[in-house]
Structures are given as C-alpha cells and as structure tokens.
Coordinates of C-alpha atoms and ligand atoms in Angstrom, one line a residue:
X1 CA -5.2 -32.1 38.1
X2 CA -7.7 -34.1 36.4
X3 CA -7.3 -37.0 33.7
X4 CA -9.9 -37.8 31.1
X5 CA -9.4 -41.1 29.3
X6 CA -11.2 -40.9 25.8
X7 CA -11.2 -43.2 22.5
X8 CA -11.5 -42.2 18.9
X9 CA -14.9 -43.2 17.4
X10 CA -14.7 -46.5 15.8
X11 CA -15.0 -46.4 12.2
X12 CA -17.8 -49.5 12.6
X13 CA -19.9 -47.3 15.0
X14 CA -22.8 -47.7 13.0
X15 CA -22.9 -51.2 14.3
X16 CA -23.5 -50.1 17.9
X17 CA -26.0 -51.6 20.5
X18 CA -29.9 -49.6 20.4
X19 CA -31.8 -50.3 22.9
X20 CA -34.4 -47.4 22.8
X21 CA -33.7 -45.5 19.8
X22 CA -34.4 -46.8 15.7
X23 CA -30.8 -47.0 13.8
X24 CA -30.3 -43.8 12.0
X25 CA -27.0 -43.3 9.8
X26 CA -23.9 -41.7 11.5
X27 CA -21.3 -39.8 10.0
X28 CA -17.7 -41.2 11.5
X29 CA -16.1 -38.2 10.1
X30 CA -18.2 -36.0 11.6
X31 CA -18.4 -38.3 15.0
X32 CA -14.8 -38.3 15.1
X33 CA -14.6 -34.4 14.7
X34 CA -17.1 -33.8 17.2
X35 CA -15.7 -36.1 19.5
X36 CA -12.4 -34.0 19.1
X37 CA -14.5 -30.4 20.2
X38 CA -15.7 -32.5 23.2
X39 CA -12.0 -33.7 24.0
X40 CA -10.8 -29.9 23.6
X41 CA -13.6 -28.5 26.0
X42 CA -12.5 -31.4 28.3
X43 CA -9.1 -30.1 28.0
X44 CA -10.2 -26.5 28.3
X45 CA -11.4 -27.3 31.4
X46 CA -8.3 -28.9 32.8
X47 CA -8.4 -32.3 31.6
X48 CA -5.2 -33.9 30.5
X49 CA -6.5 -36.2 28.0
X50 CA -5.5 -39.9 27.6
X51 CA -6.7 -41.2 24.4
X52 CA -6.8 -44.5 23.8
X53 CA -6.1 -46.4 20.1
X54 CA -9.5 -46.9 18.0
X55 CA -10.8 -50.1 18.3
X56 CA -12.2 -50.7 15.0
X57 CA -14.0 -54.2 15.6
X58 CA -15.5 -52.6 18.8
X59 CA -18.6 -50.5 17.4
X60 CA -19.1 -48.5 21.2
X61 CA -15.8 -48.3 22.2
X62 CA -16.1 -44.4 22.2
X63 CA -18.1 -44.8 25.2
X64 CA -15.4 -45.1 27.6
X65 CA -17.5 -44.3 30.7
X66 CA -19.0 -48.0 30.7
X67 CA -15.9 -49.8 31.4
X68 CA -15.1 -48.7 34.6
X69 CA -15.6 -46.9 37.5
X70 CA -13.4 -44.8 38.9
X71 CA -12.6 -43.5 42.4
X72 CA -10.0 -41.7 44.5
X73 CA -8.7 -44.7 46.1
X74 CA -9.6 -47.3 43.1
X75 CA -10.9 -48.3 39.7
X76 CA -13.2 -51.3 39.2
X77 CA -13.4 -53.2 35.8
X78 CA -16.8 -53.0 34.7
X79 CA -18.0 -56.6 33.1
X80 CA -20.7 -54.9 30.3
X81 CA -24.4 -55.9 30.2
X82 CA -24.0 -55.8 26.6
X83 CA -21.9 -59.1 25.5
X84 CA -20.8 -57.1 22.0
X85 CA -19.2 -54.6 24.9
X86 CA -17.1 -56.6 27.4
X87 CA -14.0 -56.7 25.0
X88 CA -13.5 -52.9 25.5
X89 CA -12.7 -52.9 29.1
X90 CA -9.1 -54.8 28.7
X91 CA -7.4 -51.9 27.7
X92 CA -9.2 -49.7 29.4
X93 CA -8.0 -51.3 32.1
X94 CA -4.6 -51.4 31.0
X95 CA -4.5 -47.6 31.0
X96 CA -6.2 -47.2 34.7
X97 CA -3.4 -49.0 36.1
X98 CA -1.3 -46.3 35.7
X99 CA -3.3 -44.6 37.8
X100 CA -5.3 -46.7 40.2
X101 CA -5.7 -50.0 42.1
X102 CA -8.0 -52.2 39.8
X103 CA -10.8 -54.2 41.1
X104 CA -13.1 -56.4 38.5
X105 CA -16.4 -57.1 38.2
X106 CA -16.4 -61.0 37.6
X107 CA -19.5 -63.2 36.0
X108 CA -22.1 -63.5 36.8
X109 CA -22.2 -59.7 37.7
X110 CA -22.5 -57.3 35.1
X111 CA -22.3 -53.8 35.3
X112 CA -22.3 -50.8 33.1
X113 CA -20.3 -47.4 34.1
X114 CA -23.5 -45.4 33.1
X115 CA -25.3 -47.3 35.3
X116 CA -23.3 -45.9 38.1
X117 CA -23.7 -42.3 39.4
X118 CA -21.2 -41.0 42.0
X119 CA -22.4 -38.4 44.4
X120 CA -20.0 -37.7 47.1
X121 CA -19.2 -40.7 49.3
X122 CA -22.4 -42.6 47.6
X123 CA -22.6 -44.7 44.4
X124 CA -25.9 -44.7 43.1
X125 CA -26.8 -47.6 40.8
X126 CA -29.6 -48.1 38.3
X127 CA -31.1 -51.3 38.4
X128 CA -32.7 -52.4 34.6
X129 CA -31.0 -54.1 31.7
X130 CA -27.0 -54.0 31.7
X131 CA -26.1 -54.1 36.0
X132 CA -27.8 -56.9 37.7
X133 CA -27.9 -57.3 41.8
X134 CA -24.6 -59.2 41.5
X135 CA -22.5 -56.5 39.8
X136 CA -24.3 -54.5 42.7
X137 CA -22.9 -56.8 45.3
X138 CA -19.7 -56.6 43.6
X139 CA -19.0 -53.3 43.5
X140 CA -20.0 -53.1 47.2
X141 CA -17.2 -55.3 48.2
X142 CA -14.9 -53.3 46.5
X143 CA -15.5 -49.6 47.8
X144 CA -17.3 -50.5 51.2
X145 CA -13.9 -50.4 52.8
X146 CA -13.5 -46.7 51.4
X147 CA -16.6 -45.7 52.9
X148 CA -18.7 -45.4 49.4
X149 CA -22.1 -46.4 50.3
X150 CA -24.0 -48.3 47.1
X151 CA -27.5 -47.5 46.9
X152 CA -29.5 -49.6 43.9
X153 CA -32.1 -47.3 41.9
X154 CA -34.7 -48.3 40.5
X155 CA -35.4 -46.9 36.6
X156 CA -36.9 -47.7 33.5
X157 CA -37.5 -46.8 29.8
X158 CA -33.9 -45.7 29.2
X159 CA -30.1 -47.0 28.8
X160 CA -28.3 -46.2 31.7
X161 CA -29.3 -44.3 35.5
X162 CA -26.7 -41.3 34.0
X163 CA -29.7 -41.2 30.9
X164 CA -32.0 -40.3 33.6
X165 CA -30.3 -38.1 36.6
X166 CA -26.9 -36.7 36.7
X167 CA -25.2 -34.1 38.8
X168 CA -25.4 -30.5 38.0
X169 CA -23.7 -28.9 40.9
X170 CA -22.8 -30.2 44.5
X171 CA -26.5 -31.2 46.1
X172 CA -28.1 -30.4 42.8
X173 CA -29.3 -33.5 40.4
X174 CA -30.8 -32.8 36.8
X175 CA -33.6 -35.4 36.3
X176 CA -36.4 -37.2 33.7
X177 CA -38.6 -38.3 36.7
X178 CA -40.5 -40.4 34.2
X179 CA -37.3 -42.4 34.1
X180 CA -36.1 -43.1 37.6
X181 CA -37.7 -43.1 41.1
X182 CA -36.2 -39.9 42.5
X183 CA -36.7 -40.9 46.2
X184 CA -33.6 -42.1 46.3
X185 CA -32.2 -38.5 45.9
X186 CA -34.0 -37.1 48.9
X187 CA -32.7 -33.8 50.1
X188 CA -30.9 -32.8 46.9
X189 CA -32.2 -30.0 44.8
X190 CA -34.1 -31.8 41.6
X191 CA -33.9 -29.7 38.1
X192 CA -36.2 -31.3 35.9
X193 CA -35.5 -31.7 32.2
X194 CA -37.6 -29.4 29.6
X195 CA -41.2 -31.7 28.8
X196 CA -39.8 -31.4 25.3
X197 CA -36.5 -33.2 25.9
X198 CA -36.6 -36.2 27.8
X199 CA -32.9 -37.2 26.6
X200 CA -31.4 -34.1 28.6
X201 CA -30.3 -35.6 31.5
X202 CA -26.7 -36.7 31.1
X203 CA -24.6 -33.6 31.6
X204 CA -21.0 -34.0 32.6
X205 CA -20.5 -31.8 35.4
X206 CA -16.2 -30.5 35.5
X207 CA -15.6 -28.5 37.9
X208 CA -18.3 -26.2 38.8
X209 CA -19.1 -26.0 35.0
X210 CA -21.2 -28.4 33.3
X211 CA -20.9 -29.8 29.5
X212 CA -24.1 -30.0 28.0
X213 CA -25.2 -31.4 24.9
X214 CA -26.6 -28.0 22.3
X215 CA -29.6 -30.6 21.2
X216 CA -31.2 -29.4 24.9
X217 CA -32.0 -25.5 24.5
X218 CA -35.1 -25.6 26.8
X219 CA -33.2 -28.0 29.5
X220 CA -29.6 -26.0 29.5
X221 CA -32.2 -22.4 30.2
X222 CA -33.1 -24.2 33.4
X223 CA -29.7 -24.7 34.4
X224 CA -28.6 -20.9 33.7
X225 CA -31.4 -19.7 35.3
X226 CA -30.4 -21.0 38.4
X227 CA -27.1 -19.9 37.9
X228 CA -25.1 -22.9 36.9
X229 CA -22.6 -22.3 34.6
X230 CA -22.8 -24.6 30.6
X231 CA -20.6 -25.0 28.3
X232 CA -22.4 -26.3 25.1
X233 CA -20.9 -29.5 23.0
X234 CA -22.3 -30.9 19.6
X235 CA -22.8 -34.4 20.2
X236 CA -25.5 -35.0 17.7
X237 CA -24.0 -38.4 15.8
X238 CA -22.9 -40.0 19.1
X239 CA -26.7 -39.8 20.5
X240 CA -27.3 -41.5 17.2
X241 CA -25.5 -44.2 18.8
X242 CA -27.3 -43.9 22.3
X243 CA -23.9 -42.2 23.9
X244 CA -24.4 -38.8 25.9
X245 CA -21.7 -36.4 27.4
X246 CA -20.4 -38.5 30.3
X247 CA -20.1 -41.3 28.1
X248 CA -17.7 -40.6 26.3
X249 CA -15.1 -39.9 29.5
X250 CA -13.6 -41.0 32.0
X251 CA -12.7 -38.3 34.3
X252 CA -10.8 -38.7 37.8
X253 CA -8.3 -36.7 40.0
X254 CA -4.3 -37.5 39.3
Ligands
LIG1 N1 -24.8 -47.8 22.2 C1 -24.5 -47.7 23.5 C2 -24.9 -48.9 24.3 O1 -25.9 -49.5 24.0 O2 -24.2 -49.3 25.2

C-alpha cells in the first residue's frame, strides 16, 4: 500500500518563490481543482491520500515534495533553500511521524526534496541554489547506515535536479541534458525531453505508470513509444508557480 501526503493550494500562492520563470497570474480556484484531478489519479493508482490543512500564510506549501525525504526505513526533515519555505516542513513532519523515524536537516545545511532523486539504493542530489554540501553531508549521515549511497549532481539553469532528470521506469531516467551532467547516470537508459519542451522532465513515476504533465505532448510520445505507460494530469497553474508533478507529493510504502 502506498501513502501520498498532499496539501491544498494556498490561497496566497501567487506570492510563491520564481527563480527561473516571470510571475504570471494564477487561478487558486482552478489550482485547487486541478490539484484535486492530480490527488484522484494519485488515488487511482493506489495512493491513500493524507492531505494536510492549507497553510494560507505559506505561499508553496502545495509543494509537499520539498520538505522531506522519504525512505523505507526513514524520513528526513528537509531545512528549505528558500527562507520563505522552512515553515512548511513542521507539520509535514508532524504527519511523517506516523509513519517513519524522522531525521532533520539542521543549519547550516539546507536541502530541498526536489533536489533529491531516489534511484534504488542511491540518492542523487543536485548541487545549485536550495541544497548546499552540508545538507549533502547531512543527509549522508542519516541513510548511510541503510545502505543509500548519496551521490552530489552537478546542474544548472533550473529549480530542482527532479526539474532536470527523473525516473521513468526501473533503469530508465527522462532527462534535459542542457540542465544536468548526465554522467552521473551512467548505465541507465536516457529519454531525452522533446527540443521544444525543456520543462518536461519531472514526471512522477507510480508504479510502473508514470503521471505526466498534458503541457508535454512531444515529450510524453517519447515515453509511449518506448512502451511506458502515462497517465496525463493538468497541472498548468501550479507550473505557474514553478511546481511540477512530483512536487506536489509525497509518496512512500505503508
Ligand atoms: N515556487 C517553488 C519554489 O521556488 O520552491
């Protein structure tokens, strides 16, 4: 059985860190109505969803992913790049102790969930503006004695390591190579995103299925063709707000 801790949209969303994109308006009654289509595929998948109460003074608090990292044996606390962010992992953290052992990432680490990409027994973690080496260090101390090996990737012109590669299917990694050195992924199978849609790489894989955002047509072709299977979410006002697919989760065994 699978868990997937999600938060309504905050109604002050608008107000949300940019980084790479220009502010463009977002509708919170459309966010939050899309956010409840991506909640139902998570649950059509078999989720149980935890939803957590809006935070209204927290403008990214929909981007659960962030706060925490979550393995088999443990969570770890993230402590957000973002200073406007670090407020949202308390009660995120108050819910994952239902579930998990909780570890913390403590000043002056910082870390960001997106930064960190989970490929069998090895976290992968992007190295640019919101997890610095001693987050890195950190979050070694905390899994090593699991057996998760934490390699740091080196990126750049995007948010978060999960903006530029995520997993598509075991060994398989979709990729924006113009965003993150992909030598680190030696001997996995690389699907590059369409030339046309460099934002395509965060895709949430469940499963064997994989949630991808509809905005990607050319990208989620490449996928089908080699025989992964998608299902398509509208997640248009949340990438307004610099949030993908995997942000807005947090998905681990119960
Ligand atoms: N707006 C998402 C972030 O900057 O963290």
């Amino acid at each position: 059985m699978l868990a997937a801790i999600t938060r309504e949209v905050s109604p002050s969303i608008a107000k949300c860190e940019l980084t790479h994109l220009v502010r463009e308006a977002i509708d919170v009654r459309n966010a939050r109505l899309q956010h409840r289509q991506y909640e139902r595929c998570l649950a059509d998948l078999g989720c149980r969803i935890h939803r957590l109460p809006v935070e209204a003074s927290l403008p990214d608090s929909v981007f659960v992913e962030d706060t925490a990292v979550v393995v088999n044996e443990l969570a770890v606390i993230m402590r957000p790049g973002a200073e406007s962010r670090r407020a949202e992992a308390a009660s995120v953290a108050e819910a994952l102790a239902g579930y998990r052992q909780l570890y913390h990432i403590e000043s002056p680490g910082t870390m960001d969930g997106g930064d960190v990409l989970r490929v069998g027994k090895v976290l992968y973690v992007g190295l640019l503006s919101r997890s610095n080496p001693a987050g890195i260090e950190q979050l070694r101390s905390y899994v090593s004695a699991y057996d998760y090996g934490v390699e740091m990737v080196e990126m750049e012109g995007c948010l978060h390591l999960k903006s530029a590669v995520t997993q598509v299917r075991r060994g398989t990694l979709l990729v924006n190579r113009a965003w993150v050195d992909v030598s680190a992924f030696e001997g996995m199978e690389l699907v590059d995103v369409a030339p046309s849609e460099s934002m395509g790489a965060n895709a949430l894989l469940i499963g064997e299925t994989v949630v991808y955002p509809k905005a990607y047509p050319e990208t989620r072709r490449r996928l089908e063709e080699r025989g992964i299977e998608v299902v398509v979410v509208d997640v248009s006002e949340m990438a307004k707000a610099e949030g993908g697919v995997t942000c807005c989760s947090l998905i681990f065994d119960v």
